[in-house]
Short mmCIF file of C-alpha atoms and ligand atoms in Angstrom, two decimals:
data_model
loop_
_atom_site.label_atom_id
_atom_site.label_comp_id
_atom_site.label_asym_id
_atom_site.label_seq_id
_atom_site.Cartn_x
_atom_site.Cartn_y
_atom_site.Cartn_z
CA UNK A 1 -1.18 23.26 -28.89
CA UNK A 2 1.20 23.93 -25.78
CA UNK A 3 -0.54 21.69 -22.73
CA UNK A 4 -0.82 23.04 -19.52
CA UNK A 5 1.03 20.02 -17.99
CA UNK A 6 2.82 17.84 -20.63
CA UNK A 7 3.68 14.20 -19.41
CA UNK A 8 5.25 13.07 -22.39
CA UNK A 9 8.71 14.20 -22.20
CA UNK A 10 8.92 12.43 -18.94
CA UNK A 11 7.75 9.34 -20.03
CA UNK A 12 9.99 9.33 -22.76
CA UNK A 13 12.83 9.60 -20.04
CA UNK A 14 11.69 7.12 -17.77
CA UNK A 15 9.62 4.73 -20.15
CA UNK A 16 12.41 1.77 -20.19
CA UNK A 17 12.00 1.57 -16.21
CA UNK A 18 8.34 2.40 -15.87
CA UNK A 19 7.67 -0.56 -18.25
CA UNK A 20 9.97 -2.75 -16.64
CA UNK A 21 8.40 -2.08 -13.17
CA UNK A 22 5.03 -2.73 -14.80
CA UNK A 23 6.10 -6.05 -16.42
CA UNK A 24 7.09 -7.59 -13.44
CA UNK A 25 3.78 -6.53 -11.69
CA UNK A 26 2.04 -8.33 -14.72
CA UNK A 27 4.41 -11.03 -14.42
CA UNK A 28 3.90 -12.03 -10.54
CA UNK A 29 -0.06 -10.77 -10.71
CA UNK A 30 -0.23 -9.63 -7.41
CA UNK A 31 -2.50 -6.57 -8.78
CA UNK A 32 -3.91 -5.69 -5.15
CA UNK A 33 -1.32 -4.90 -2.53
CA UNK A 34 2.00 -6.83 -4.08
CA UNK A 35 4.99 -5.85 -2.75
CA UNK A 36 5.64 -2.94 -4.52
CA UNK A 37 3.03 -1.09 -2.16
CA UNK A 38 5.02 -1.68 0.89
CA UNK A 39 8.53 -0.92 -0.71
CA UNK A 40 6.71 2.46 -2.08
CA UNK A 41 5.37 3.20 1.41
CA UNK A 42 8.97 2.68 2.84
CA UNK A 43 10.27 5.18 0.44
CA UNK A 44 7.69 8.15 1.24
CA UNK A 45 8.40 7.74 4.59
CA UNK A 46 12.12 8.20 4.15
CA UNK A 47 11.43 10.78 1.79
CA UNK A 48 8.99 12.76 4.24
CA UNK A 49 10.77 11.06 7.32
CA UNK A 50 6.97 10.60 8.45
CA UNK A 51 6.55 7.76 10.97
CA UNK A 52 3.88 5.87 9.09
CA UNK A 53 2.94 5.98 5.79
CA UNK A 54 -0.35 4.53 3.85
CA UNK A 55 -0.71 4.30 0.04
CA UNK A 56 -4.46 4.80 -0.86
CA UNK A 57 -7.11 4.94 -3.70
CA UNK A 58 -6.77 8.86 -4.22
CA UNK A 59 -5.96 12.11 -2.69
CA UNK A 60 -9.79 12.57 -1.92
CA UNK A 61 -9.97 8.92 -0.46
CA UNK A 62 -7.15 9.68 1.93
CA UNK A 63 -8.80 12.97 3.11
CA UNK A 64 -12.06 10.49 3.68
CA UNK A 65 -9.90 7.88 5.55
CA UNK A 66 -8.36 10.41 7.82
CA UNK A 67 -11.81 12.12 8.45
CA UNK A 68 -12.88 8.45 9.11
CA UNK A 69 -9.91 7.71 11.34
CA UNK A 70 -10.49 10.36 13.56
CA UNK A 71 -14.33 9.59 14.38
CA UNK A 72 -15.80 12.42 12.19
CA UNK A 73 -19.34 12.29 13.33
CA UNK A 74 -22.63 13.93 11.96
CA UNK A 75 -22.82 17.42 13.54
CA UNK A 76 -19.16 18.00 13.97
CA UNK A 77 -17.37 20.90 12.51
CA UNK A 78 -14.51 20.87 10.33
CA UNK A 79 -12.24 24.41 9.63
CA UNK A 80 -11.44 24.57 5.57
CA UNK A 81 -10.38 27.36 3.44
CA UNK A 82 -13.02 28.68 1.13
CA UNK A 83 -10.58 28.90 -1.80
CA UNK A 84 -9.64 25.20 -2.67
CA UNK A 85 -10.14 21.94 -4.50
CA UNK A 86 -13.29 20.69 -3.84
CA UNK A 87 -12.05 17.03 -2.43
CA UNK A 88 -11.67 18.29 1.36
CA UNK A 89 -15.00 19.59 1.67
CA UNK A 90 -16.66 16.58 -0.07
CA UNK A 91 -14.95 14.22 2.30
CA UNK A 92 -16.50 16.53 5.34
CA UNK A 93 -19.92 16.60 4.27
CA UNK A 94 -20.02 13.08 2.91
CA UNK A 95 -19.82 12.00 6.61
CA UNK A 96 -22.47 14.41 7.44
CA UNK A 97 -20.02 16.86 9.25
CA UNK A 98 -20.30 20.75 8.95
CA UNK A 99 -17.08 22.78 6.84
CA UNK A 100 -16.68 26.09 8.43
CA UNK A 101 -15.33 28.29 5.60
CA UNK A 102 -12.30 30.52 6.29
CA UNK A 103 -10.94 32.91 4.05
CA UNK A 104 -7.20 32.47 2.45
CA UNK A 105 -4.70 34.86 3.14
CA UNK A 106 -3.20 37.25 0.34
CA UNK A 107 0.41 35.95 0.31
CA UNK A 108 0.09 32.65 -1.13
CA UNK A 109 -3.49 31.86 -1.41
CA UNK A 110 -3.66 29.82 2.01
CA UNK A 111 -5.90 29.50 4.77
CA UNK A 112 -5.65 32.98 6.57
CA UNK A 113 -4.39 31.32 9.65
CA UNK A 114 -5.44 34.89 11.60
CA UNK A 115 -8.83 34.19 11.23
CA UNK A 116 -8.93 30.37 12.44
CA UNK A 117 -9.09 30.66 16.14
CA UNK A 118 -12.23 32.79 15.81
CA UNK A 119 -14.15 30.10 13.99
CA UNK A 120 -13.34 27.56 16.57
CA UNK A 121 -16.41 26.11 18.53
CA UNK A 122 -16.78 23.15 20.85
CA UNK A 123 -17.92 21.37 18.04
CA UNK A 124 -14.65 21.93 15.92
CA UNK A 125 -12.84 18.34 15.23
CA UNK A 126 -10.40 19.27 12.68
CA UNK A 127 -8.83 21.71 10.59
CA UNK A 128 -7.62 21.08 6.82
CA UNK A 129 -5.15 23.36 6.15
CA UNK A 130 -4.41 23.06 2.12
CA UNK A 131 -1.27 23.84 0.77
CA UNK A 132 -2.35 25.21 -2.81
CA UNK A 133 0.02 25.41 -5.67
CA UNK A 134 2.86 23.52 -3.83
CA UNK A 135 3.76 26.15 -0.95
CA UNK A 136 3.17 25.05 2.49
CA UNK A 137 0.86 27.01 4.83
CA UNK A 138 2.55 28.70 8.04
CA UNK A 139 3.54 25.61 10.01
CA UNK A 140 4.43 27.60 13.05
CA UNK A 141 1.68 29.85 13.43
CA UNK A 142 -0.75 26.46 12.57
CA UNK A 143 1.22 24.49 15.76
CA UNK A 144 0.64 27.58 18.14
CA UNK A 145 -3.14 27.20 17.63
CA UNK A 146 -2.79 23.23 18.10
CA UNK A 147 -1.20 23.79 21.37
CA UNK A 148 -4.07 25.84 22.41
CA UNK A 149 -6.53 23.46 21.23
CA UNK A 150 -4.72 19.86 21.57
CA UNK A 151 -7.88 18.09 21.06
CA UNK A 152 -8.66 19.24 17.57
CA UNK A 153 -6.91 17.21 14.81
CA UNK A 154 -5.11 19.27 12.40
CA UNK A 155 -5.00 17.81 8.81
CA UNK A 156 -2.52 18.72 6.06
CA UNK A 157 -4.07 18.83 2.40
CA UNK A 158 -1.19 18.28 0.75
CA UNK A 159 -2.24 17.09 -2.55
CA UNK A 160 -0.46 19.80 -4.20
CA UNK A 161 2.66 19.93 -1.99
CA UNK A 162 4.53 16.67 -2.11
CA UNK A 163 8.44 17.52 -1.71
CA UNK A 164 7.86 21.22 -0.55
CA UNK A 165 9.22 22.17 2.76
CA UNK A 166 8.21 25.15 5.27
CA UNK A 167 11.54 25.77 7.40
CA UNK A 168 12.51 22.30 9.08
CA UNK A 169 9.22 20.98 8.48
CA UNK A 170 8.75 18.64 5.22
CA UNK A 171 5.60 18.70 3.63
CA UNK A 172 3.53 15.26 4.65
CA UNK A 173 5.23 15.40 7.97
CA UNK A 174 4.08 18.51 9.57
CA UNK A 175 0.97 18.27 12.08
CA UNK A 176 -1.63 15.34 13.03
CA UNK A 177 -2.19 13.82 9.66
CA UNK A 178 -1.18 14.72 5.84
CA UNK A 179 -2.52 13.26 2.93
CA UNK A 180 -1.38 13.40 -0.83
CA UNK A 181 -2.32 13.19 -4.17
CA UNK A 182 -0.75 11.00 -7.27
CA UNK A 183 -3.06 12.45 -9.49
CA UNK A 184 -1.32 11.94 -13.06
CA UNK A 185 -0.58 15.56 -13.31
CA UNK A 186 0.80 16.08 -9.40
CA UNK A 187 4.53 16.41 -8.98
CA UNK A 188 4.51 12.82 -8.33
CA UNK A 189 1.89 11.34 -10.37
CA UNK A 190 0.78 7.92 -11.35
CA UNK A 191 -1.10 6.65 -14.62
CA UNK A 192 -4.13 6.67 -13.06
CA UNK A 193 -5.59 7.42 -9.29
CA UNK A 194 -3.61 7.28 -6.37
CA UNK A 195 -2.64 9.05 -2.66
CA UNK A 196 -1.17 8.38 0.56
CA UNK A 197 -1.35 9.30 4.07
CA UNK A 198 1.01 9.86 6.22
CA UNK A 199 0.79 10.56 10.31
CA UNK A 200 3.22 9.91 13.40
CA UNK A 201 0.21 8.60 15.49
CA UNK A 202 -0.12 4.99 15.73
CA UNK A 203 -3.72 4.73 16.54
CA UNK A 204 -4.54 6.89 13.31
CA UNK A 205 -2.15 4.53 11.35
CA UNK A 206 -3.97 1.56 12.69
CA UNK A 207 -7.51 2.78 12.23
CA UNK A 208 -6.87 3.93 8.70
CA UNK A 209 -5.31 0.88 7.44
CA UNK A 210 -8.36 -1.01 8.72
CA UNK A 211 -10.49 1.75 6.90
CA UNK A 212 -8.62 1.17 3.46
CA UNK A 213 -9.37 -2.29 3.47
CA UNK A 214 -12.95 -2.43 4.30
CA UNK A 215 -13.00 -1.85 8.14
CA UNK A 216 -11.10 -5.39 8.87
CA UNK A 217 -7.67 -6.56 10.08
CA UNK A 218 -8.73 -10.19 9.18
CA UNK A 219 -9.75 -10.98 6.09
CA UNK A 220 -13.55 -11.31 5.82
CA UNK A 221 -13.87 -10.08 9.83
CA UNK A 222 -15.14 -6.67 9.38
CA UNK A 223 -14.87 -4.69 12.74
CA UNK A 224 -15.37 -1.54 11.24
CA UNK A 225 -16.82 0.16 8.44
CA UNK A 226 -14.43 1.33 5.73
CA UNK A 227 -14.14 1.56 2.12
CA UNK A 228 -12.11 -0.29 -0.68
CA UNK A 229 -9.14 2.17 -0.64
CA UNK A 230 -6.09 0.56 -1.41
CA UNK A 231 -3.56 1.72 -4.52
CA UNK A 232 -3.05 -0.57 -7.23
CA UNK A 233 0.31 -2.38 -7.23
CA UNK A 234 0.69 -1.44 -11.06
CA UNK A 235 0.29 2.54 -9.83
CA UNK A 236 2.77 1.68 -7.26
CA UNK A 237 5.11 0.31 -9.79
CA UNK A 238 4.97 3.22 -11.96
CA UNK A 239 5.52 5.50 -8.70
CA UNK A 240 8.84 3.77 -7.88
CA UNK A 241 10.06 4.48 -11.23
CA UNK A 242 9.08 7.65 -11.27
CA UNK A 243 10.37 8.58 -7.42
CA UNK A 244 14.07 8.49 -9.25
CA UNK A 245 13.97 11.65 -11.27
CA UNK A 246 11.39 13.30 -8.37
CA UNK A 247 14.12 15.92 -7.00
CA UNK A 248 15.45 16.52 -9.93
CA UNK A 249 12.73 17.60 -11.59
CA UNK A 250 11.82 19.75 -8.84
CA UNK A 251 14.96 21.45 -9.16
CA UNK A 252 13.99 22.22 -12.98
CA UNK A 253 10.79 23.12 -11.71
CA UNK A 254 12.31 25.90 -9.79
CA UNK A 255 14.67 27.06 -12.62
CA UNK A 256 11.52 27.12 -15.16
CA UNK A 257 9.51 29.14 -12.23
CA UNK A 258 12.15 31.63 -11.99
CA UNK A 259 12.88 31.88 -15.70
CA UNK A 260 8.90 32.65 -16.24
CA UNK A 261 9.35 35.65 -13.56
CA UNK A 262 12.32 37.11 -15.12
CA UNK A 263 10.75 37.21 -18.71
CA UNK A 264 7.19 38.99 -16.96
CA UNK A 265 9.15 41.17 -15.26
CA UNK A 266 11.36 42.09 -18.24
CA UNK A 267 7.96 42.63 -20.12
CA UNK A 268 6.97 44.74 -17.36
CA UNK A 269 3.81 43.05 -16.91
CA UNK A 270 3.97 42.53 -12.84
CA UNK A 271 1.72 43.10 -10.33
CA UNK A 272 2.35 46.66 -9.95
CA UNK A 273 0.17 47.38 -13.10
CA UNK A 274 -3.15 47.34 -11.18
CA UNK A 275 -3.46 43.36 -10.75
CA UNK A 276 -2.97 43.62 -14.61
CA UNK A 277 -1.16 40.37 -14.30
CA UNK A 278 0.98 39.37 -11.11
CA UNK A 279 2.94 36.33 -9.44
CA UNK A 280 1.70 34.31 -6.73
CA UNK A 281 4.18 35.30 -4.27
CA UNK A 282 5.84 32.36 -1.64
CA UNK A 283 6.30 32.74 1.99
CA UNK A 284 10.01 33.73 2.36
CA UNK A 285 10.48 31.23 4.92
CA UNK A 286 9.03 28.24 2.89
CA UNK A 287 10.37 26.19 -0.09
CA UNK A 288 7.36 25.06 -2.23
CA UNK A 289 7.49 22.30 -4.71
CA UNK A 290 6.97 24.73 -7.89
CA UNK A 291 3.33 22.60 -8.59
CA UNK A 292 2.04 25.15 -11.44
CA UNK A 293 2.96 28.34 -12.66
CA UNK A 294 -0.47 30.97 -11.91
CA UNK A 295 -0.37 34.76 -12.98
CA UNK A 296 -3.67 37.34 -11.85
CA UNK A 297 -5.19 38.85 -14.59
CA UNK A 298 -8.05 41.52 -14.10
CA UNK A 299 -11.28 39.77 -14.38
CA UNK A 300 -12.90 41.62 -17.44
CA UNK A 301 -9.78 40.30 -19.32
CA UNK A 302 -8.97 37.00 -18.22
CA UNK A 303 -11.48 35.65 -20.62
CA UNK A 304 -10.31 37.11 -23.67
CA UNK A 305 -6.73 36.09 -22.37
CA UNK A 306 -7.83 32.86 -22.85
CA UNK A 307 -9.22 33.18 -26.00
CA UNK A 308 -6.24 34.94 -27.27
CA UNK A 309 -3.78 32.02 -25.51
CA UNK A 310 -6.16 29.55 -27.22
CA UNK A 311 -5.47 31.42 -30.65
CA UNK A 312 -1.93 31.07 -29.98
CA UNK A 313 -2.07 27.57 -29.34
CA UNK A 314 -1.63 28.15 -25.69
CA UNK A 315 -3.23 25.85 -23.23
CA UNK A 316 -4.41 27.75 -19.95
CA UNK A 317 -6.72 26.75 -16.96
CA UNK A 318 -8.42 28.34 -13.99
CA UNK A 319 -7.66 26.90 -10.62
CA UNK A 320 -10.55 27.66 -9.31
CA UNK A 321 -13.35 29.37 -11.21
CA UNK A 322 -15.42 29.49 -8.30
CA UNK A 323 -14.99 29.71 -4.35
CA UNK A 324 -16.10 26.45 -2.64
CA UNK A 325 -19.40 27.94 -1.20
CA UNK A 326 -20.52 29.41 -4.45
CA UNK A 327 -20.87 25.48 -5.58
CA UNK A 328 -24.64 24.15 -4.93
CA UNK A 329 -24.37 21.92 -2.59
CA UNK A 330 -21.94 23.91 -0.52
CA UNK A 331 -24.05 27.04 -0.35
CA UNK A 332 -25.73 25.87 2.98
CA UNK A 333 -22.98 26.12 4.97
CA UNK A 334 -21.66 29.62 4.44
CA UNK A 335 -23.01 31.99 7.12
CA UNK A 336 -24.99 35.11 6.36
CA UNK A 337 -22.89 37.68 5.56
CA UNK A 338 -19.59 36.06 5.53
CA UNK A 339 -17.49 37.79 3.33
CA UNK A 340 -14.35 36.12 1.89
CA UNK A 341 -12.93 38.54 0.15
CA UNK A 342 -9.65 36.87 -0.84
CA UNK A 343 -11.22 34.07 -2.06
CA UNK A 344 -13.32 35.88 -4.52
CA UNK A 345 -10.39 38.41 -5.43
CA UNK A 346 -8.00 35.07 -6.31
CA UNK A 347 -11.05 32.93 -8.00
CA UNK A 348 -12.19 35.94 -10.15
CA UNK A 349 -8.38 36.51 -11.62
CA UNK A 350 -5.95 33.74 -11.33
CA UNK A 351 -4.93 32.17 -14.38
CA UNK A 352 -2.50 28.63 -14.69
CA UNK A 353 0.31 28.56 -17.59
CA UNK A 354 1.69 25.92 -19.19
CA UNK A 355 4.62 24.69 -16.82
CA UNK A 356 6.41 21.70 -15.70
CA UNK A 357 9.85 20.46 -15.19
CA UNK A 358 10.56 19.83 -19.06
CA UNK A 359 8.92 22.89 -20.52
CA UNK A 360 11.51 24.73 -22.75
CA UNK A 361 12.84 28.00 -21.96
CA UNK A 362 11.64 28.95 -25.85
CA UNK A 363 8.08 27.99 -24.82
CA UNK A 364 8.28 30.13 -21.60
CA UNK A 365 9.21 32.66 -23.43
CA UNK A 366 6.66 32.23 -26.30
CA UNK A 367 3.74 32.14 -23.84
CA UNK A 368 5.36 35.50 -21.82
CA UNK A 369 5.73 37.41 -25.56
CA UNK A 370 1.97 36.18 -26.74
CA UNK A 371 0.95 37.79 -22.97
CA UNK A 372 3.06 40.85 -23.48
CA UNK A 373 1.10 41.20 -27.11
CA UNK A 374 -2.10 41.13 -25.58
CA UNK A 375 -1.85 43.34 -22.84
CA UNK A 376 -0.54 45.80 -25.30
CA UNK A 377 -3.16 45.31 -27.52
CA UNK A 378 -6.23 45.65 -24.97
CA UNK A 379 -3.84 48.94 -23.43
CA UNK A 380 -4.33 50.82 -26.54
C1 LIG B 401 -6.17 20.33 -3.02
C2 LIG B 401 -6.68 19.05 -3.35
N1 LIG B 401 -6.81 18.28 -2.79
C3 LIG B 401 -7.05 17.30 -2.59
C4 LIG B 401 -7.04 16.29 -3.98
C5 LIG B 401 -7.69 15.11 -4.15
O1 LIG B 401 -6.87 14.39 -5.00
P1 LIG B 401 -7.18 13.17 -5.93
O2 LIG B 401 -7.45 13.80 -7.46
O3 LIG B 401 -6.09 12.24 -6.09
O4 LIG B 401 -8.48 12.77 -5.51
C6 LIG B 401 -6.70 17.64 -4.72
C7 LIG B 401 -6.69 16.71 -6.66
O5 LIG B 401 -6.23 17.56 -7.26
C8 LIG B 401 -6.21 18.75 -4.68
O6 LIG B 401 -5.76 19.10 -5.34
#
């Protein structure tokens, strides 16, 4: 089976250094907040040029800690895209605050910045913008909104965009706070759960640091409510090993992404054929990190295509099959008659194909040939 994300090749190339790094932690027995955590935070700061970095237990906890650090209270509102992974909405609701859904734009699947201001009220405490599939939101437009609404915290969900850029902005150093994930299949992934928070605001860094450690500055003196949100030293040591190939892997991703596009165009399976199949576009001013390769297919054929791919030993998945307000716990936050057209459109059509830095050209070519076979078959 051609996997959606195959981590074996990366492991076979880096296993010596990964094993060496893990062995060092085992020898030192510093499993919690060992020196590797500190070294990693310094490296992540220098990559993003962010003033502060705190590694944490997951991307979801990075969002939760950030919202706790801005003192999000029950009844406060947070603007979020309606098409995203669930974590940002989950974190808002866990703190008793209210998610306010905004549709995505049809350019790149990120929050439609032209719709944000209409949703700002006196209760708006934060805006979480999600950089889906490694493509950063339009930071210039978001900065303009920020300048008019200085008290609102702009939080970047960079779980999928670490290593990407928008103009001169590095992902994880864009507006007030940024959160990323080191989930194993992310561009920079560990071998378990992990994440990080970035900010240039000292007070946010200080409170996030306390929240990460059960609300304490001094051991067993809990001044605020926190969580157990630290990154394991073993995971930090794995990330340090993987950072060595991170930049070159983005270059490989880019060339594999382009190769997919070329072959899809060659097979004449492009967007112009009534959304039969189409590539997600990236904004011209952005430089994505090529986190995944997605196509659009008509809703009535998507299920058949997934079965056909599976029969031909190709894995695929849907990121994401439902918009957030269609999930049971989040339905009640949708305003009556609110239309989320682009979110609905994308969730019904999107399909993710096998991808990664080490996927072989012949594997990409096999996937595209099977796609061609499928679409020729259904058009007869
Ligand atoms: C957009 C987005 N936000 C948040 C998360 C949460 O990260 P984690 O799985 O590390 O909790 C993910 C992870 O898949 C994500 O894709």
